[in-house]
CSV table of C-alpha atoms and ligand atoms in Angstrom, one decimal:
chain,number,residue,atom,x,y,z
V,3,ALA,CA,-43.2,65.5,-20.9
V,4,ALA,CA,-46.3,66.6,-23.2
V,5,MET,CA,-46.2,70.5,-23.9
V,6,SER,CA,-48.3,71.9,-20.8
V,7,SER,CA,-50.8,74.5,-21.3
V,8,HIS,CA,-49.5,77.0,-18.8
V,9,ALA,CA,-46.8,79.7,-19.4
V,10,LYS,CA,-43.2,78.5,-19.1
V,11,ASP,CA,-42.4,80.9,-15.9
V,12,GLU,CA,-45.2,79.9,-13.6
V,13,PRO,CA,-44.8,76.3,-12.3
V,14,LYS,CA,-48.0,74.4,-12.7
V,15,LYS,CA,-49.1,74.0,-8.9
V,16,GLU,CA,-49.6,70.2,-8.6
V,17,ILE,CA,-52.1,69.0,-5.9
V,18,PRO,CA,-50.3,67.4,-3.2
V,19,ASP,CA,-50.3,63.6,-2.6
V,20,ILE,CA,-50.8,64.2,1.1
V,21,ILE,CA,-53.2,66.9,2.1
V,22,LEU,CA,-53.3,68.4,5.6
V,23,ASP,CA,-56.5,70.1,7.0
V,24,PRO,CA,-54.8,72.6,9.5
V,25,SER,CA,-57.9,73.1,11.4
V,26,THR,CA,-58.6,69.6,12.3
V,27,ARG,CA,-55.1,68.2,11.8
V,28,ARG,CA,-56.5,65.4,9.5
V,29,LYS,CA,-54.2,64.0,6.9
V,30,TYR,CA,-55.7,62.9,3.6
V,31,GLN,CA,-54.1,60.5,1.0
V,32,ARG,CA,-55.2,61.8,-2.5
V,33,GLY,CA,-56.4,58.7,-4.6
V,34,LYS,CA,-58.3,58.1,-7.7
V,35,PHE,CA,-59.2,61.0,-9.9
V,36,LEU,CA,-63.1,60.9,-10.2
V,37,GLY,CA,-63.8,63.9,-12.5
V,38,LYS,CA,-64.0,67.4,-12.9
V,39,GLY,CA,-67.1,70.0,-13.1
V,40,GLY,CA,-66.5,73.7,-13.4
V,41,PHE,CA,-63.5,74.9,-11.6
V,42,ALA,CA,-63.4,71.9,-9.3
V,43,LYS,CA,-61.5,68.6,-9.9
V,44,CYS,CA,-62.7,65.8,-7.7
V,45,TYR,CA,-60.5,63.0,-6.1
V,46,GLU,CA,-60.9,60.2,-3.6
V,47,LEU,CA,-59.5,61.3,-0.4
V,48,THR,CA,-58.7,58.9,2.4
V,49,ASP,CA,-58.5,60.0,5.9
V,50,LEU,CA,-55.0,58.4,6.8
V,51,LYS,CA,-56.1,58.0,10.6
V,52,ASN,CA,-59.5,56.0,10.1
V,53,LYS,CA,-59.2,55.0,6.4
V,54,ASP,CA,-62.7,56.7,5.6
V,55,ILE,CA,-62.7,57.7,2.0
V,56,PHE,CA,-64.5,60.8,0.9
V,57,ALA,CA,-64.9,62.8,-2.5
V,58,GLY,CA,-62.7,65.6,-2.3
V,59,LYS,CA,-63.7,68.8,-4.4
V,60,ILE,CA,-60.5,70.8,-5.1
V,61,VAL,CA,-60.3,74.2,-6.6
V,62,ALA,CA,-57.2,76.1,-7.6
V,63,LYS,CA,-56.9,79.5,-6.0
V,64,THR,CA,-55.5,80.8,-9.2
V,65,LEU,CA,-59.1,80.3,-10.6
V,66,LEU,CA,-60.6,82.3,-7.7
V,67,VAL,CA,-59.1,85.6,-8.4
V,68,LYS,CA,-62.3,87.6,-9.4
V,69,SER,CA,-64.2,88.3,-6.3
V,70,THR,CA,-67.4,86.9,-7.8
V,71,GLN,CA,-65.7,83.5,-8.2
V,72,LYS,CA,-64.6,83.7,-4.6
V,73,GLU,CA,-68.1,84.7,-3.4
V,74,LYS,CA,-69.8,81.9,-5.4
V,75,MET,CA,-67.6,79.2,-3.9
V,76,SER,CA,-67.9,80.7,-0.4
V,77,GLN,CA,-71.7,80.7,-1.0
V,78,GLU,CA,-71.7,77.0,-2.3
V,79,ILE,CA,-69.8,76.1,1.1
V,80,SER,CA,-71.9,78.2,3.3
V,81,ILE,CA,-75.3,76.6,1.9
V,82,HIS,CA,-74.2,73.0,1.5
V,83,ARG,CA,-72.6,72.8,5.2
V,84,SER,CA,-76.0,74.1,6.5
V,85,LEU,CA,-77.7,71.2,5.2
V,86,ARG,CA,-78.0,67.7,6.7
V,87,GLU,CA,-80.4,64.9,5.4
V,88,LYS,CA,-79.9,61.4,4.2
V,89,HIS,CA,-80.7,62.3,0.5
V,90,VAL,CA,-78.3,65.4,0.5
V,91,VAL,CA,-74.5,64.5,0.0
V,92,GLY,CA,-72.9,64.7,3.3
V,93,PHE,CA,-70.6,67.9,4.0
V,94,HIS,CA,-67.5,66.9,6.0
V,95,GLY,CA,-65.5,69.9,6.1
V,96,TYR,CA,-63.6,72.5,4.0
V,97,PHE,CA,-60.1,74.2,4.3
V,98,GLU,CA,-57.6,75.8,2.2
V,99,ASP,CA,-53.8,75.9,1.6
V,100,SER,CA,-51.6,78.4,-0.2
V,101,ASP,CA,-52.6,76.9,-3.7
V,102,ASN,CA,-56.2,75.3,-3.3
V,103,VAL,CA,-59.6,75.3,-1.7
V,104,TYR,CA,-60.6,71.7,-0.5
V,105,ILE,CA,-64.1,70.5,0.3
V,106,ILE,CA,-64.6,67.1,2.0
V,107,LEU,CA,-67.8,65.4,0.8
V,108,GLU,CA,-69.6,62.1,1.0
V,109,LEU,CA,-68.4,59.6,-1.6
V,110,CYS,CA,-71.1,57.9,-3.8
V,111,ARG,CA,-69.3,55.1,-5.4
V,112,ARG,CA,-72.2,54.5,-7.9
V,113,ARG,CA,-71.6,57.7,-9.5
V,114,SER,CA,-74.8,59.7,-10.6
V,115,LEU,CA,-78.2,59.3,-12.3
V,116,MET,CA,-76.5,60.4,-15.4
V,117,GLU,CA,-74.4,57.4,-15.8
V,118,LEU,CA,-77.4,55.2,-15.0
V,119,HIS,CA,-79.4,56.9,-17.6
V,120,LYS,CA,-76.9,56.7,-20.3
V,121,ARG,CA,-76.5,52.9,-19.6
V,122,ARG,CA,-80.3,52.2,-19.3
V,123,LYS,CA,-82.2,55.0,-21.1
V,124,ALA,CA,-86.1,54.7,-20.0
V,125,LEU,CA,-86.4,53.2,-16.4
V,126,THR,CA,-89.2,51.1,-15.0
V,127,GLU,CA,-92.1,52.9,-13.0
V,128,PRO,CA,-91.2,51.3,-9.9
V,129,GLU,CA,-87.2,52.2,-10.2
V,130,THR,CA,-88.4,55.8,-11.1
V,131,ARG,CA,-90.7,56.0,-8.2
V,132,TYR,CA,-87.8,54.9,-5.8
V,133,PHE,CA,-85.4,57.4,-7.1
V,134,LEU,CA,-87.9,60.3,-7.3
V,135,LYS,CA,-89.1,59.6,-3.6
V,136,GLN,CA,-85.5,60.0,-2.4
V,137,LEU,CA,-85.2,63.3,-4.7
V,138,LEU,CA,-88.3,64.6,-3.2
V,139,LEU,CA,-87.3,64.1,0.6
V,140,GLY,CA,-83.8,65.7,-0.2
V,141,VAL,CA,-85.5,68.7,-1.9
V,142,LYS,CA,-88.0,68.9,0.9
V,143,HIS,CA,-85.1,69.4,3.2
V,144,LEU,CA,-83.6,72.2,1.0
V,145,HIS,CA,-87.0,74.0,0.7
V,146,ASP,CA,-87.7,73.6,4.5
V,147,LYS,CA,-84.4,75.5,5.0
V,148,LYS,CA,-85.1,78.1,2.5
V,149,VAL,CA,-82.6,76.8,-0.1
V,150,ILE,CA,-83.3,76.6,-3.8
V,151,HIS,CA,-80.8,74.3,-5.5
V,152,ARG,CA,-81.6,75.9,-9.2
V,153,ASP,CA,-79.6,73.1,-10.9
V,154,LEU,CA,-81.2,69.8,-10.1
V,155,LYS,CA,-80.2,67.4,-13.1
V,156,LEU,CA,-79.0,63.7,-13.4
V,157,GLY,CA,-75.3,64.7,-13.0
V,158,ASN,CA,-76.0,66.1,-9.6
V,159,LEU,CA,-78.0,63.2,-8.3
V,160,PHE,CA,-75.3,60.9,-6.9
V,161,ILE,CA,-75.7,57.2,-6.0
V,162,ASN,CA,-74.1,55.4,-3.2
V,163,ASP,CA,-73.2,51.5,-2.9
V,164,GLU,CA,-76.6,51.1,-1.2
V,165,MET,CA,-78.2,52.5,-4.4
V,166,GLU,CA,-79.4,55.6,-2.4
V,167,LEU,CA,-79.8,59.0,-4.1
V,168,LYS,CA,-78.0,62.1,-2.7
V,169,ILE,CA,-78.3,65.5,-4.1
V,170,GLY,CA,-75.2,67.3,-4.6
V,171,ASP,CA,-73.3,70.4,-6.3
V,172,PHE,CA,-74.7,73.5,-4.7
V,173,GLY,CA,-72.8,75.7,-7.0
V,174,LEU,CA,-75.9,77.4,-8.3
V,175,ALA,CA,-77.8,77.3,-5.0
V,176,THR,CA,-79.4,80.4,-3.3
V,177,ARG,CA,-81.2,81.2,-0.1
V,178,VAL,CA,-84.6,82.9,0.1
V,179,GLY,CA,-84.1,85.8,2.3
V,180,TYR,CA,-87.7,86.8,3.2
V,181,GLU,CA,-91.2,85.1,2.6
V,182,GLY,CA,-92.3,85.7,-1.1
V,183,GLU,CA,-88.7,87.0,-2.3
V,184,ARG,CA,-88.5,86.5,-6.0
V,185,LYS,CA,-84.8,85.9,-7.1
V,186,ARG,CA,-83.8,88.1,-10.3
V,187,THR,CA,-80.3,86.9,-11.1
V,188,LEU,CA,-78.8,83.5,-11.8
V,189,CYS,CA,-75.0,83.5,-12.8
V,190,GLY,CA,-74.7,80.2,-14.6
V,191,THR,CA,-76.7,77.9,-16.9
V,192,PRO,CA,-78.8,75.5,-15.3
V,193,ASN,CA,-79.3,72.2,-17.3
V,194,TYR,CA,-83.1,71.9,-16.9
V,195,ILE,CA,-83.8,75.7,-16.7
V,196,ALA,CA,-87.2,76.8,-16.0
V,197,PRO,CA,-89.2,79.3,-18.4
V,198,GLU,CA,-89.5,82.1,-15.8
V,199,ILE,CA,-85.6,82.2,-15.7
V,200,LEU,CA,-85.4,82.3,-19.5
V,201,CYS,CA,-88.0,85.1,-19.7
V,202,LYS,CA,-86.1,87.0,-16.8
V,203,LYS,CA,-89.2,87.1,-14.6
V,204,GLY,CA,-88.5,86.7,-10.8
V,205,HIS,CA,-88.1,83.0,-9.8
V,206,SER,CA,-88.1,81.0,-6.5
V,207,TYR,CA,-88.7,77.4,-5.2
V,208,GLU,CA,-90.7,76.6,-8.3
V,209,VAL,CA,-87.6,76.3,-10.5
V,210,ASP,CA,-86.7,73.1,-8.6
V,211,ILE,CA,-90.2,71.7,-9.1
V,212,TRP,CA,-89.7,72.2,-12.8
V,213,SER,CA,-86.4,70.6,-12.7
V,214,ILE,CA,-88.0,67.5,-11.0
V,215,GLY,CA,-90.4,67.5,-13.7
V,216,CYS,CA,-87.7,67.2,-16.4
V,217,ILE,CA,-86.0,64.5,-14.4
V,218,LEU,CA,-89.2,62.5,-14.0
V,219,TYR,CA,-89.7,62.9,-17.7
V,220,THR,CA,-86.2,61.9,-18.7
V,221,LEU,CA,-86.0,58.8,-16.4
V,222,LEU,CA,-89.3,57.5,-17.7
V,223,VAL,CA,-89.1,58.4,-21.3
V,224,GLY,CA,-85.3,57.8,-21.6
V,225,LYS,CA,-84.6,61.3,-23.0
V,226,PRO,CA,-85.1,64.9,-21.9
V,227,PRO,CA,-88.4,66.7,-22.6
V,228,PHE,CA,-87.1,69.7,-24.6
V,229,GLU,CA,-84.2,68.2,-26.3
V,230,THR,CA,-83.1,69.7,-29.6
V,231,GLN,CA,-80.0,70.2,-31.6
V,232,THR,CA,-79.1,73.5,-30.2
V,233,LEU,CA,-79.5,75.3,-26.9
V,234,LYS,CA,-81.4,78.3,-28.7
V,235,ASP,CA,-84.1,75.8,-30.0
V,236,THR,CA,-84.2,74.1,-26.6
V,237,TYR,CA,-84.9,77.4,-25.0
V,238,MET,CA,-87.5,78.2,-27.5
V,239,LYS,CA,-89.4,74.8,-26.9
V,240,ILE,CA,-89.1,75.6,-23.1
V,241,LYS,CA,-90.7,79.1,-23.5
V,242,LYS,CA,-93.4,77.7,-25.7
V,243,ASN,CA,-94.0,74.9,-23.3
V,244,ASP,CA,-93.5,72.6,-26.4
V,245,TYR,CA,-93.0,69.0,-25.1
V,246,HIS,CA,-94.6,65.6,-26.0
V,247,ILE,CA,-95.3,62.7,-23.7
V,248,PRO,CA,-95.2,59.3,-25.5
V,249,GLY,CA,-98.3,57.1,-25.6
V,250,ARG,CA,-96.4,54.4,-23.6
V,251,VAL,CA,-96.2,56.7,-20.4
V,252,GLY,CA,-99.0,55.4,-17.9
V,253,PRO,CA,-101.8,57.9,-16.8
V,254,LEU,CA,-100.6,58.7,-13.5
V,255,ALA,CA,-97.1,59.4,-14.7
V,256,ARG,CA,-98.5,61.4,-17.6
V,257,SER,CA,-100.8,63.5,-15.1
V,258,LEU,CA,-97.7,64.3,-12.7
V,259,ILE,CA,-95.4,65.2,-15.7
V,260,GLN,CA,-98.0,67.7,-16.8
V,261,LYS,CA,-98.5,69.2,-13.2
V,262,LEU,CA,-94.7,69.7,-13.0
V,263,LEU,CA,-94.0,71.2,-16.5
V,264,GLN,CA,-96.5,73.9,-16.2
V,265,GLY,CA,-95.3,77.2,-17.7
V,266,ASP,CA,-96.8,79.2,-14.9
V,267,PRO,CA,-94.7,78.5,-11.7
V,268,THR,CA,-97.7,79.4,-9.5
V,269,CYS,CA,-99.7,76.4,-10.8
V,270,ARG,CA,-96.9,74.0,-9.9
V,271,PRO,CA,-97.3,71.5,-6.8
V,272,THR,CA,-94.9,71.9,-3.8
V,273,VAL,CA,-92.9,69.1,-3.0
V,274,ASP,CA,-95.1,67.8,-0.3
V,275,MET,CA,-97.9,67.7,-2.7
V,276,ILE,CA,-95.7,65.8,-5.3
V,277,ILE,CA,-95.0,63.1,-2.4
V,278,ALA,CA,-98.7,62.8,-2.0
V,279,ASP,CA,-99.4,62.4,-5.7
V,280,ASP,CA,-101.2,59.2,-6.9
V,281,PHE,CA,-98.2,58.5,-9.1
V,282,MET,CA,-96.2,58.1,-6.0
V,283,THR,CA,-98.6,56.6,-3.8
V,284,MET,CA,-100.6,54.2,-6.1
V,285,GLY,CA,-97.8,52.2,-7.7
V,286,TYR,CA,-95.3,49.8,-6.3
V,287,MET,CA,-92.7,51.6,-4.5
V,288,PRO,CA,-89.4,49.2,-4.0
V,289,THR,CA,-87.7,49.7,-0.6
V,290,ARG,CA,-84.3,49.1,-2.0
V,291,LEU,CA,-82.9,48.6,-5.6
V,292,PRO,CA,-80.3,45.9,-6.6
V,293,THR,CA,-77.1,47.2,-8.0
V,294,SER,CA,-78.0,45.1,-11.2
V,295,CYS,CA,-80.4,48.1,-11.9
V,296,LEU,CA,-77.2,50.0,-13.1
V,297,THR,CA,-77.0,47.9,-15.9
V,298,MET,CA,-80.3,46.0,-16.6
V,299,ALA,CA,-84.0,46.4,-16.0
V,300,PRO,CA,-85.2,44.7,-12.8
V,301,ARG,CA,-88.2,42.3,-12.7
V,302,PHE,CA,-90.6,43.1,-9.8
V,303,ASP,CA,-92.7,40.3,-9.7
X,425,4FR,C1,-66.1,56.3,-7.0
X,425,4FR,O1,-66.8,57.2,-7.1
X,425,4FR,C2,-67.0,58.0,-8.1
X,425,4FR,C3,-66.3,57.4,-9.2
X,425,4FR,C4,-66.4,58.3,-10.6
X,425,4FR,C5,-65.7,57.6,-11.7
X,425,4FR,O2,-65.5,56.4,-11.8
X,425,4FR,N1,-65.3,58.5,-12.6
X,425,4FR,C6,-64.6,58.1,-13.8
X,425,4FR,C7,-65.1,59.1,-15.0
X,425,4FR,C8,-64.1,58.6,-16.1
X,425,4FR,N2,-62.7,58.8,-16.1
X,425,4FR,C9,-62.1,58.5,-17.2
X,425,4FR,C10,-62.1,57.9,-14.8
X,425,4FR,C11,-62.9,58.2,-13.4
X,425,4FR,C12,-67.1,59.4,-10.5
X,425,4FR,C13,-67.6,60.0,-9.3
X,425,4FR,C14,-67.5,59.2,-8.3
X,425,4FR,N3,-68.1,59.6,-7.1
X,425,4FR,C15,-68.3,60.8,-6.6
X,425,4FR,C16,-68.1,62.1,-7.3
X,425,4FR,C17,-68.6,63.2,-6.8
X,425,4FR,C18,-69.2,63.2,-5.5
X,425,4FR,C19,-69.4,61.9,-4.8
X,425,4FR,N4,-69.0,60.8,-5.4
X,425,4FR,C20,-69.5,64.4,-5.2
X,425,4FR,C21,-70.2,65.0,-3.9
X,425,4FR,N5,-69.1,65.3,-6.2
X,425,4FR,N6,-68.7,64.4,-7.1
X,425,4FR,C22,-68.1,65.1,-8.3
X,425,4FR,C23,-67.5,66.2,-8.2
X,425,4FR,C24,-67.0,66.8,-9.3
X,425,4FR,CL1,-66.1,68.2,-9.4
X,425,4FR,C25,-67.1,66.2,-10.7
X,425,4FR,C26,-67.9,65.0,-10.7
X,425,4FR,C27,-68.0,64.3,-11.9
X,425,4FR,C28,-67.4,63.3,-12.1
X,425,4FR,C29,-67.6,62.6,-13.5
X,425,4FR,C30,-68.6,63.0,-14.2
X,425,4FR,C31,-69.3,64.1,-13.9
X,425,4FR,C32,-69.2,64.7,-12.7
X,425,4FR,C33,-70.0,65.8,-12.3
X,425,4FR,N7,-71.2,65.4,-11.8
X,425,4FR,O3,-69.6,67.0,-12.3
X,425,4FR,C34,-68.5,64.4,-9.5
């Protein structure tokens, strides 16, 4: 066998083929490896009784030794299990055994907006409106429940077989404790990070609005608004609010992007205001999208 990376004496804890949830007595068959993110590995898990298939996020307990890692994991579970909305990834349970923590989540067979973006680059305005509306309905639910996601990005926006968008990965999410609370700490590096976090000012729901602006720009333009060769240069551009919207972007989309990517968080619109924005209401909104959109631009005539 290939040289393994762990020390000789400690046996590598494999993830079992059959996983038992002791509290519900449900048995899952471990299937296809779907990917990994942070400490977690993700597999298809099939409920052996009713054949339902889920996305199982599995974290080895050997990685959760520091109390901060344990607390972050339980915070992710506590926040995600409190949410229930069509455009938030379904939370179906969690349990642990001697070696791992298991989180049972809704499987999204068409992966995420990241894979779609890599394949298609710039999307049409109707497709962008379609996905943005579903993202906004999901974020509205989070904000109504006093949850800030803090890491909204293409790779965390999953797509199911019906081409519906589902917000996932609550690893950086937090709850607003009291009205007007400004969060001061964030342990992790959000992809579309807002300027107020970089400048270590207090932050709140507006960081999700900033990320939505970055997502809108990326879907329409085909690349992120502040992309550079290095993270340091990207952070400089964010702090200077230095981004350019190409001429080919329509006036209503341009105007909404400018509202969302304002440096001053107090100037950014709320989710409800974005849902009512002219870009969302004055253009064609498809009720559904064909899976062909994963590979080529649709014609809406
Ligand atoms: C059939 O459904 C899927 C297939 C695939 C797939 O075909 N992956 C291939 C990648 C290339 N390798 C060589 C072979 C496998 C990926 C995701 C799926 N679905 C899915 C994943 C889900 C969830 C719901 N549905 C939830 C909820 N969370 N995750 C989840 C969890 C973690 Cl820990 C990682 C990642 C993850 C997988 C890959 C890249 C990036 C990421 C990422 N977003 O971190 C995703």
